[in-house]
Structure formats: structure tokens, C-alpha cells
Coordinates of C-alpha atoms and ligand atoms in Angstrom, one line a residue:
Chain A
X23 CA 1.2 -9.2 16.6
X24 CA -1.8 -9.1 18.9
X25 CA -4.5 -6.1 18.0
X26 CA -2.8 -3.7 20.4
X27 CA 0.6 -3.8 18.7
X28 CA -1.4 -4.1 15.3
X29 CA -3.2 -0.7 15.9
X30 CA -0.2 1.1 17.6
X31 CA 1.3 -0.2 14.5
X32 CA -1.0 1.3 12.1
X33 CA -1.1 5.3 14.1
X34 CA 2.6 5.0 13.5
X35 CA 2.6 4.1 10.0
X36 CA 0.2 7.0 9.3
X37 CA 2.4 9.4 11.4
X38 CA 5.6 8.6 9.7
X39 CA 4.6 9.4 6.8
X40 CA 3.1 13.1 7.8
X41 CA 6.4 13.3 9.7
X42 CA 8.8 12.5 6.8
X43 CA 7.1 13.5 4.3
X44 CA 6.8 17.2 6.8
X45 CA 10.9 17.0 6.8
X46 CA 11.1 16.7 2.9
X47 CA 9.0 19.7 2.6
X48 CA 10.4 21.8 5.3
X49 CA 13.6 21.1 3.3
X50 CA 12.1 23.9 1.0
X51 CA 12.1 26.2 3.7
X52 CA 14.2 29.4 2.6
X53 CA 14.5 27.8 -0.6
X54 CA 11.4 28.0 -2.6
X55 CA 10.9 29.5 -6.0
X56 CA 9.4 32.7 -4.6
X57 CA 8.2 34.3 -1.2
X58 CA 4.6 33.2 -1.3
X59 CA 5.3 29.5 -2.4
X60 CA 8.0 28.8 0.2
X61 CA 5.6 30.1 2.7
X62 CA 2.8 27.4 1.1
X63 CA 5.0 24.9 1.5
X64 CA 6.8 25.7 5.2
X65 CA 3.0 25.9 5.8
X66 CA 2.4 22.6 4.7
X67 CA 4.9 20.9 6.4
X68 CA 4.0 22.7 9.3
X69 CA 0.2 20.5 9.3
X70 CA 2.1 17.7 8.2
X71 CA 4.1 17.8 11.5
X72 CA 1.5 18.8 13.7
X73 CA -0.3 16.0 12.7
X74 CA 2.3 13.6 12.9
X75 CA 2.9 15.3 16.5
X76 CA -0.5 14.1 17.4
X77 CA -0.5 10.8 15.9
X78 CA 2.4 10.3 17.7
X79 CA 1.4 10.9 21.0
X80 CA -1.7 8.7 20.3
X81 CA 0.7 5.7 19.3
X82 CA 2.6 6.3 22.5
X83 CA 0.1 5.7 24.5
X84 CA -1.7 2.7 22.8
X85 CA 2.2 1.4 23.2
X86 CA 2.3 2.0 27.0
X87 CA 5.6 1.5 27.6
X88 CA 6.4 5.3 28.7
X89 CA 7.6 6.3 25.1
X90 CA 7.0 9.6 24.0
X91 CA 6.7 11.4 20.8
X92 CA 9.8 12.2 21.3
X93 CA 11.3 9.1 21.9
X94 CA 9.1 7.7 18.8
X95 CA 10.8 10.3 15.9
X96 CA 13.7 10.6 16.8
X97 CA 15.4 7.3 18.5
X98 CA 13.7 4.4 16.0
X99 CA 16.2 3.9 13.2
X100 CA 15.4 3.3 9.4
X101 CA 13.9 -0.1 9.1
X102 CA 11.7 0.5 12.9
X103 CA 9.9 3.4 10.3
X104 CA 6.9 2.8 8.5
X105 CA 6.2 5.7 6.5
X106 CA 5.6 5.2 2.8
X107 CA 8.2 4.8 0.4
X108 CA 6.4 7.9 -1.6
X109 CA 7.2 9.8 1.3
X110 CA 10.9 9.8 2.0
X111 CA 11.6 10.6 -2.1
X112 CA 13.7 13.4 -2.4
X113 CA 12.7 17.4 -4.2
X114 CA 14.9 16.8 -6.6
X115 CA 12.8 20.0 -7.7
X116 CA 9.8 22.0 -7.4
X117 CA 8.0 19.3 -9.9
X118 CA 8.8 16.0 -8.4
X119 CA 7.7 17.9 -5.1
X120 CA 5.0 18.8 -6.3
X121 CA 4.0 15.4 -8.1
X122 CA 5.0 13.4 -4.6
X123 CA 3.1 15.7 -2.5
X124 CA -0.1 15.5 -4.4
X125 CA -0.2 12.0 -5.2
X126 CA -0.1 12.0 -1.0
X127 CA -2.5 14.8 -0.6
X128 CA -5.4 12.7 -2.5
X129 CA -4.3 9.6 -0.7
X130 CA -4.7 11.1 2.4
X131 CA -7.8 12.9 1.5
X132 CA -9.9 9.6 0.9
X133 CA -8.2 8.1 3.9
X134 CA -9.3 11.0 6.5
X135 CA -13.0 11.1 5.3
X136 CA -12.6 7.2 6.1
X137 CA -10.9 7.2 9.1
X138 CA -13.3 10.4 10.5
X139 CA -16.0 7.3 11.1
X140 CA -13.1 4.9 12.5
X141 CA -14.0 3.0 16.4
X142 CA -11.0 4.6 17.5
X143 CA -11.9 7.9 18.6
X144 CA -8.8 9.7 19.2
X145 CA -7.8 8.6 15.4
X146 CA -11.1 9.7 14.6
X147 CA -11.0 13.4 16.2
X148 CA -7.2 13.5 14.0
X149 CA -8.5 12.9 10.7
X150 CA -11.5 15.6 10.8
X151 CA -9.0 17.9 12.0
X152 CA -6.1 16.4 9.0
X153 CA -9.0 16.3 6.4
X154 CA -9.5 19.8 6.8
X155 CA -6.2 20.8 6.8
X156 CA -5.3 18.4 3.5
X157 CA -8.3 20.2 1.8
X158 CA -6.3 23.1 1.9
X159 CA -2.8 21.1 0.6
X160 CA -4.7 19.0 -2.1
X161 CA -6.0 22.1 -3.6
X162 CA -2.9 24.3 -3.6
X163 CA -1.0 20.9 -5.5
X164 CA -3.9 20.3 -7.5
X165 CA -3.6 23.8 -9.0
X166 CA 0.7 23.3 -9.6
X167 CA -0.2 20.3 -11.1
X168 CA -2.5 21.9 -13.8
X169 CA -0.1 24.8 -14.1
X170 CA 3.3 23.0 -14.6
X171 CA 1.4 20.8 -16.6
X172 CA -0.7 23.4 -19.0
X173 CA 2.3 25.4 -18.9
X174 CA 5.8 25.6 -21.0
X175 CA 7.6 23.0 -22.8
X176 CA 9.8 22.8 -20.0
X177 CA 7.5 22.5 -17.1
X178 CA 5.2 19.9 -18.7
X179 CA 8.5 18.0 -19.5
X180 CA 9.9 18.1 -16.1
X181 CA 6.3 17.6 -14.5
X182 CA 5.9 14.2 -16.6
X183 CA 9.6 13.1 -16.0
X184 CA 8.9 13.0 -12.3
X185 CA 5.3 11.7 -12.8
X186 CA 7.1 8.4 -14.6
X187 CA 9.3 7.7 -11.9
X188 CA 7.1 8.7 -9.0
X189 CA 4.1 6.2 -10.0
X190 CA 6.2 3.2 -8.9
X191 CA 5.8 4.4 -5.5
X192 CA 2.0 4.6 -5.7
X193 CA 1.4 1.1 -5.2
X194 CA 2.7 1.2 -1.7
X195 CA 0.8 3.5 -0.8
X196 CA -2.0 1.7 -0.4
X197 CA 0.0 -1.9 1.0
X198 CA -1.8 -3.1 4.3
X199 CA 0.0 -5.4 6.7
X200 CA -1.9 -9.0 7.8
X201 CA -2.4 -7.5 11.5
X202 CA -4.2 -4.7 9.5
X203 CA -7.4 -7.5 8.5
X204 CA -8.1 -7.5 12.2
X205 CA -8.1 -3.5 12.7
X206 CA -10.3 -3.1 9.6
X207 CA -12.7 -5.5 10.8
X208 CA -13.2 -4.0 14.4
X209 CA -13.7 -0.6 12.5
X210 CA -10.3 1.0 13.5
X211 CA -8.2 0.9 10.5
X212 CA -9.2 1.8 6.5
X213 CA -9.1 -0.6 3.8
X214 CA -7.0 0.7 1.3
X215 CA -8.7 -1.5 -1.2
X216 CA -11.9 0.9 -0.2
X217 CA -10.3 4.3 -1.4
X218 CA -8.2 3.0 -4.7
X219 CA -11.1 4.2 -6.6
X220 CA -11.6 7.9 -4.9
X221 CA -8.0 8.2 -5.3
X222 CA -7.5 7.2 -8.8
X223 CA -10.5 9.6 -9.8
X224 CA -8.9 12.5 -8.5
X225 CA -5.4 11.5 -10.1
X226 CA -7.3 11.1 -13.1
X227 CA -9.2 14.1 -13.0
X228 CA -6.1 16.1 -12.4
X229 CA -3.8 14.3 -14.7
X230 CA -6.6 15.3 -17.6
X231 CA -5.6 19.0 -16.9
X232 CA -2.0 18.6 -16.9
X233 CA -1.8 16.7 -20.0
X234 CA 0.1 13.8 -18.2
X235 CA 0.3 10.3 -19.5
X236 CA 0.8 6.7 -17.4
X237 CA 3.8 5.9 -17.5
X238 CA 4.8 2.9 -19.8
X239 CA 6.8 1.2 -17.2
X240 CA 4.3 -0.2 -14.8
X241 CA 6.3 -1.9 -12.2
X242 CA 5.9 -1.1 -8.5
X243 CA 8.2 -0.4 -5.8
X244 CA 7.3 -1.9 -2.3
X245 CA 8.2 -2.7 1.4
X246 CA 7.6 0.0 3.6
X247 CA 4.7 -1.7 6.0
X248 CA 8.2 -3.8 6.5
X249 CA 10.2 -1.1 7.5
X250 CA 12.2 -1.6 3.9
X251 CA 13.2 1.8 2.5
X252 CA 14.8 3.3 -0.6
X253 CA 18.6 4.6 0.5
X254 CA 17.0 8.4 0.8
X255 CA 15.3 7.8 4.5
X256 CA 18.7 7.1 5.9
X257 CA 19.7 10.0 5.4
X258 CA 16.5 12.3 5.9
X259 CA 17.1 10.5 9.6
X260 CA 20.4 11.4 10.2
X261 CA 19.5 14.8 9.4
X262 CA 16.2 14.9 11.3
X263 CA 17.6 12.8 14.2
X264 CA 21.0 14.0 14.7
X265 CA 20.5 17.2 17.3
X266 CA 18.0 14.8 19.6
X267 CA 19.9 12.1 20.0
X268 CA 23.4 14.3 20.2
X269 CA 22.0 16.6 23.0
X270 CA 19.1 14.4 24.4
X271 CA 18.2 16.7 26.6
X272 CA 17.6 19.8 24.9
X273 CA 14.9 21.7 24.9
X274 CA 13.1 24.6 22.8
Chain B
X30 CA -1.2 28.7 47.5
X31 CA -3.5 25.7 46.6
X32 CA -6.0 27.5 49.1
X33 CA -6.5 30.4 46.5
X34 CA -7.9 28.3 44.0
X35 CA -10.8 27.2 46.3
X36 CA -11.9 30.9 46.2
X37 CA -11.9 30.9 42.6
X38 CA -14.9 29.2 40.6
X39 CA -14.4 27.4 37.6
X40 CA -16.4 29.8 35.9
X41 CA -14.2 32.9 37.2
X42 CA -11.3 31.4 36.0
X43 CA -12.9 30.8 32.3
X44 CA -13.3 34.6 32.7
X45 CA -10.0 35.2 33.7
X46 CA -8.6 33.1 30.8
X47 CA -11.1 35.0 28.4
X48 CA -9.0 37.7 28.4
X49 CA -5.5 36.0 27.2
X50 CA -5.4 37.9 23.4
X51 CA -4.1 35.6 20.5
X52 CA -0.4 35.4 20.4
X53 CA -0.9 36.0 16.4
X54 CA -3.6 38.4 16.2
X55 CA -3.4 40.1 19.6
X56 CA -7.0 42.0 18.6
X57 CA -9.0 38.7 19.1
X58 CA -8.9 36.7 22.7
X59 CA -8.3 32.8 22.9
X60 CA -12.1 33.0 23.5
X61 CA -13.1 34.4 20.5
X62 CA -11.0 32.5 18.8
X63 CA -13.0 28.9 20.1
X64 CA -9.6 27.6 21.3
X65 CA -10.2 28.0 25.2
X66 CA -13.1 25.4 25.8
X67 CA -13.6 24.4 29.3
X68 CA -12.1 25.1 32.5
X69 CA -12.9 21.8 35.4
X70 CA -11.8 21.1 38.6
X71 CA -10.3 17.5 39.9
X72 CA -9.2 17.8 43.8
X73 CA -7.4 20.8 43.8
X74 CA -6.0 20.6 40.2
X75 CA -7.1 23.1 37.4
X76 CA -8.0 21.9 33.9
X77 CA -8.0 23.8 31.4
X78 CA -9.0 22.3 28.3
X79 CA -7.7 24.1 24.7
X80 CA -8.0 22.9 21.2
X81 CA -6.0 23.6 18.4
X82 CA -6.5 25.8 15.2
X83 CA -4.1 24.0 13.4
X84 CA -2.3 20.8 14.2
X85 CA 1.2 22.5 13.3
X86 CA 0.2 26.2 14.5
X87 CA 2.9 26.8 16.7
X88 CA 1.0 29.4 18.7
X89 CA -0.5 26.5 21.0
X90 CA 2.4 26.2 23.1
X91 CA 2.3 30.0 23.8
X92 CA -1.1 29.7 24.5
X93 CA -0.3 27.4 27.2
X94 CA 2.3 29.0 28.6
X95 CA 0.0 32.6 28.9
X96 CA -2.7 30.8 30.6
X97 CA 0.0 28.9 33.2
X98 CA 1.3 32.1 33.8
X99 CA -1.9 34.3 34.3
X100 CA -3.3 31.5 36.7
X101 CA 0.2 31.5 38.7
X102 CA 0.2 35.5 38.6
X103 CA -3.7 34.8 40.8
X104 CA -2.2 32.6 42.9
X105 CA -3.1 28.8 41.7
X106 CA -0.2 26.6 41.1
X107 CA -1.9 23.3 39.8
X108 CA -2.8 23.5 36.3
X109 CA -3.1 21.3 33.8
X110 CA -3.6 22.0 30.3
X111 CA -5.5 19.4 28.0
X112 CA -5.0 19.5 24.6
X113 CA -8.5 18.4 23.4
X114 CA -9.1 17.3 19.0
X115 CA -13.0 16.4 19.4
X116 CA -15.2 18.4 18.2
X117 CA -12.5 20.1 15.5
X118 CA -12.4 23.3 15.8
X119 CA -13.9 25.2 13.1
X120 CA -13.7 29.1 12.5
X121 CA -17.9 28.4 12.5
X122 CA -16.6 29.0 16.4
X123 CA -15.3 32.6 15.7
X124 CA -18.0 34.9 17.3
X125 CA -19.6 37.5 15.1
X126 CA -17.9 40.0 16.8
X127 CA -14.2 39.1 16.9
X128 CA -15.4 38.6 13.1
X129 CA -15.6 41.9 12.7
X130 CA -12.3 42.7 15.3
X131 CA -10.4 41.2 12.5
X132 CA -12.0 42.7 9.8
X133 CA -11.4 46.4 11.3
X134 CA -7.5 44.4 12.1
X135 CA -7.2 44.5 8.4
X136 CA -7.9 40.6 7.9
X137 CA -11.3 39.5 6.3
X138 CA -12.9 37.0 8.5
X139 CA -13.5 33.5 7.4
X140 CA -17.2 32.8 5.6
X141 CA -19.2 29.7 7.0
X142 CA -17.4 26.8 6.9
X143 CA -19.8 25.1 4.3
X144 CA -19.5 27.5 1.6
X145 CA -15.6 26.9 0.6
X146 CA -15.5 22.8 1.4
X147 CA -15.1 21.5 -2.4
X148 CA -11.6 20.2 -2.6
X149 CA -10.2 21.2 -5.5
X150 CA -12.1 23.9 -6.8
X151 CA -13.5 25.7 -4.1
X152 CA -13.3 29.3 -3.2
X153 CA -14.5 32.2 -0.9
X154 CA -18.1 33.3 -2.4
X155 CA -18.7 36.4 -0.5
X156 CA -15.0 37.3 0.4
X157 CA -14.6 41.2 0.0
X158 CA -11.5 43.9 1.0
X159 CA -11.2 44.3 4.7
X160 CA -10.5 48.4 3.8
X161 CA -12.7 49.5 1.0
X162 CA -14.8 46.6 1.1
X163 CA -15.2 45.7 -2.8
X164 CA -15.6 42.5 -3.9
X165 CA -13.3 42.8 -6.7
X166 CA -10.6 40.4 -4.5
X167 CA -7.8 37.8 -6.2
X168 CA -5.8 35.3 -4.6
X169 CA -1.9 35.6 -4.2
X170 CA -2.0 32.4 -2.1
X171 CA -3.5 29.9 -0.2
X172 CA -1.0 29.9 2.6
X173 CA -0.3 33.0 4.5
X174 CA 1.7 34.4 7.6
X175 CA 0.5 31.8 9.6
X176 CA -0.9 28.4 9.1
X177 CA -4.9 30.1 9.0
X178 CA -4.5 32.6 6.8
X179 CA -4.6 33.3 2.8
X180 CA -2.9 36.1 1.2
X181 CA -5.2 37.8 -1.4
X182 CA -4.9 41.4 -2.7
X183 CA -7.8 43.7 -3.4
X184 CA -8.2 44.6 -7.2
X185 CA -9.9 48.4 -6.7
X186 CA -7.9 50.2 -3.8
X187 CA -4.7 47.6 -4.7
X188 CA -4.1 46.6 -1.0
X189 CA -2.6 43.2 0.0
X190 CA -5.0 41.5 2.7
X191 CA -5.0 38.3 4.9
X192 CA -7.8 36.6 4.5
X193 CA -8.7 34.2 7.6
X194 CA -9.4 30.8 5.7
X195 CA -12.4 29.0 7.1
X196 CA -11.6 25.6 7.9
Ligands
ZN18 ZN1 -9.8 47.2 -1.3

């Protein structure tokens, strides 16, 4: 991979993940446990997609090769997507969504403040506006997560159960590809390595008011910088894909 | 057609695009707003550079649409308009004025950016009821009717308000 297709690699990695992680939440839309909370999370989704929108122009054209956004979301298949592994997990329900979007919400807090200094200035411009936007989204999980947690028997218990099974994901999160040493060195791309710390502080912190514990189980899930996915993004795909590439040409 | 837009300055066509309300809170232009930022010629080709509130909100296209459509309505054709991220916009951008549009809208304008920034704690210090004005406010959520507003309800006259988040 020369640096070009390394750093057009990297914008669509971080878009993929906004956009699937967008289409999980949007699944919520009509759905949610009451008005004000399925308007939270349509609203979510809605930044998530808008940024993913805009990342994905900015890939297109580091690409070159007259691709659109478009084109980028909805004609790659599974393994040409990036997006975390974290991401594409399903609701199951309202806990393990909330549990999988803020364990993304302080990733990608510590990432934007990063990336806001990056060399790339369009990437740069995206993650002021995405950090201010995740402010918003980390608090509102932050709060569930002390809620569910301090709350009944039965939401601590379901908050925990999906805290055990989502940690394995959290190690990919932070995975970096060998093109990636290149990016970080000319100031484009984050070292993960750099925001581990951040991150784990405000899991901490938040686990502390929820009354979670680690998971005994400690092993890690991975694969996603190599376009390897669990079974679910198949079919988030088909779902998300299916009108675009059915009526190609349609329009809102 | 392209001759008309010779007799139009950049500047009067900022004007003229000062005027397009907010497809979400028609009391408040796209000026007042900070979303229209420049206007610039190239040849005979109009820019018209916007920036968005949001990166979902989904009144951006309808923004674009308005000012395609007012600038056809006068008679120039070739517009282009450029979606611009840098500087973010910030509701620091919202004049004091169209603060107080919205308040009198029955939506309580955003503070200063800097006093709500803390992630996980923060809140609106001086946030009071757009209709009786106490202070005795409490939040029913963080996301609203559209992607910049909170929902809050006042605690003394017992009203449901917006609250424009400052971002
Ligand atoms: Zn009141």
C-alpha cells in the first residue's frame, strides 16, 4: 500500500464505523423504550451518518478514481468494509446498545481531540466538528450507563451480561494496520497506542458508577482492519445496501 | 441569463441570501444562524459557501436548494454551493439578536460555548425558561426535535421548552 491508499484507507475505516454503527442505531428508530429516548438515539445516528457522509466524501476523493459516497456505502461488500467489529454488534437490547455505543463514544472522543491537530486538514476540520457532536453522545451513554447500572436487579444484570460479552470487541478497536506506521508518522493518522489510556480512564470512571466488573474471560476478538467480520455485518449490508444497488438510480 | 449576475455584486447577493429563514426555525435567517459564510465569484460562476450545524442535520440540503432557487428566481443560473467544515461552526456564531428571536420563538438560546464543554458532567449554568424566565429548569433530554436542540421543562410555570444546545 503506498501512503495514498494507506490514508484513503484509514478515512474509510473511521467512516465505516460512524456509518454502521449509524445503521445499528437507526434500527431503534420507532422502536425505543419511550418518545424522548428513540429521539436521542435517531439523533445519534443521525451525527453518526452525517459524519460518515463526510468522511466519505473525503476518502473519495483521496481515492480519485470518480467514486462517490455513494458508490463507497453501498456497492463495497463485507470483507472491502473496515469498520470495527464493536460496531456492527447487534441491540439485542437497550443495554448492549447502550454498552456498545459508549464504549465507541469514549473511543471516539480521545480519537477526535487527536485527530483535530492531524496534517490532514479536511480530517482535521471533521473531528472538531465529530468531537463536538460525540460530547453530546458520550454524555447521554455515560448517564444510561450509571443508571442501568445503579439501577434494579434487573438492569444492572442485563447491563453487566452485555458488558462481558461486549469487552472482547474492545481490543479491536484500537488495531492499526502496518500502512498505518507511515500515516502516524507524517502526522495524519492517531496512534491508537496514544489514547488507550484516555479511554480506559473514562471506562473506568464510568464503570465505578455502574458497579460493573471486568469480565473474567479476557480474550479478544479481532480482524476488522482486514475486512474480517463477525456474521452480523452481512446482514446489516444487505439491509442497508439492498434499495441502492436494486434501484441504482434512485434518488430522494 | 449569465449577464444578470454581472449586475449583481457579491456583496448584494450575501444580502439577498441573508434573508433565506431556517427551514427549522423559520424566525431565525441562515445568517443568523452562522451557516451562510461567503459568497465569491470565479468567471461567471457563483459560490456560495455554507457550513453545517450538524453533520447529520438534514436541513442542509434544504438550505441549498432555497438559496439555488432564490438566486435562479434573480436571474443567475451558475451557482455552486460549497459545503465548507473549517472553522466549525459553533452557536458562539448566533448573533445576540437572533438569540433573543429564539428566545421570544419559545426556545432558550444556547450559552457560550465554553461554559457546557465538560464531557460527562457538564450542563447549562445560566439556562432559564424562555416564557417566565425562572431558573428553576430540568432536563427531559439531551436530544430534541432536531439534531441542535435539548428538551427541558420549566419547573415554576411547568412548560416544556427547547433548549438550543451550544456546541
Ligand atoms: Zn417557565
Amino acid at each position: 500500500m503506498n501512503q495514498n491508499e494507506a490514508h484513503f484507507n484509514y478515512i474509510l475505516r473511521l467512516a465505516d464505523t460512524n456509518l454502521v454503527l449509524g445503521h445499528r442505531l437507526s434500527e431503534w428508530s420507532g422502536h425505543g423504550p419511550y418518545l424522548e429516548e428513540d429521539i436521542a438515539m435517531t439523533n445519534i445516528a443521525l451525527d453518526m451518518i452525517g459524519q460518515a457522509n463526510s468522511l466519505l466524501q473525503h476518502a473519495a476523493k483521496l481515492e480519485g478514481k470518480g467514486r462517490t459516497e455513494d458508490d463507497l456505502a453501498y456497492m463495497r461488500n463485507e470483507r472491502e468494509f473496515y469498520n470495527t467489529l464493536l460496531s456492527e454488534q447487534k441491540n439485542i437490547d437497550f443495554a448492549f446498545t447502550i454498552v456498545r455505543q459508549f464504549l465507541s463514544d469514549a473511543f471516539d472522543f480521545h480519537l477526535y481531540k487527536k485527530l483535530e491537530s492531524s496534517k490532514d486538514e479536511t480530517l482535521a476540520a471533521l473531528a472538531v466538528k465529530g468531537g463536538k457532536e460525540v460530547t453530546y453522545h458520550l454524555r447521554h451513554t455515560a448517564a444510561w450507563m450509571e443508571r442501568l447500572g445503579d439501577g434494579t436487579e434487573e438492569s444492572h444484570a442485563r447491563l453487566q451480561k452485555a458488558w462481558n460479552e461486549l469487552w472482547a470487541y474492545t481490543a479491536d478497536l484500537f488495531a492499526m494496520n502496518t500502512s498505518d506506521r507511515e500515516l502516524v508518522k507524517a502526522g495524519i493518522a492517531v496512534d491508537n497506542e496514544t489514547i488507550k489510556s484516555a479511554w480506559l480512564k473514562t471506562v473506568e470512571e464510568v464503570m465505578k458508577k455502574a458497579h460493573l466488573t471486568m469480565p473474567a474471560n479476557t480474550w479478544q476478538h479481532s480482524g476488522s482492519r482486514e475486512g474480517k467480520h463477525t456474521e452480523h455485518l452481512g446482514f446489516l449490508l444487505a439491509e442497508m445496501q439492498y434499495l441502492h444497488r436494486t434501484y441504482p438510480q434512485a434518488q430522494w | 441569463m449569465t449577464q444578470e449576475a454581472h449586475t449583481y455584486t457579491n456583496q448584494e447577493i450575501f444580502r439577498l441570501l441573508a434573508t433565506i429563514p431556517d427551514p427549522e426555525i423559520p424566525v431565525i435567517t441562515i445568517e443568523d444562524l452562522g451557516v451562510l459564510r461567503s459568497v465569491t465569484r470565479e468567471g461567471d460562476m457563483v459560490h456560495v459557501c455554507i457550513t453545517p450545524t450538524y453533520s447529520g442535520c438534514p436541513a442542509m440540503k434544504m438550505i441549498e436548494q432555497d438559496i439555488v432557487s432564490l438566486l435562479k428566481e434573480k436571474g443567475i443560473e451558475k451557482v455552486k454551493v460549497d459545503m465548507v467544515y473549517a472553522p466549525a461552526w459553533t452557536t458562539d456564531w448566533i448573533s445576540d439578536e437572533a438569540k433573543e428571536k429564539l428566545r421570544r420563538y419559545g426556545i432558550a438560546p444556547p450559552e457560550k460555548a465554553t461554559a457546557d464543554k465538560s464531557a460527562i458532567t457538564g450542563k447549562p449554568k445560566h439556562l432559564a425558561c424562555p416564557r417566565c424566565g425562572s431558573k428553576n429548569v430540568e432536563m427531559i433530554s439531551q436530544f430534541g426535535s432536531t439534531a441542535c436542540k435539548a428538551l427541558y421543562k420549566c419547573l415554576d410555570c411547568k412548560e416544556p421548552f427547547d433548549y438550543f444546545k451550544c456546541i
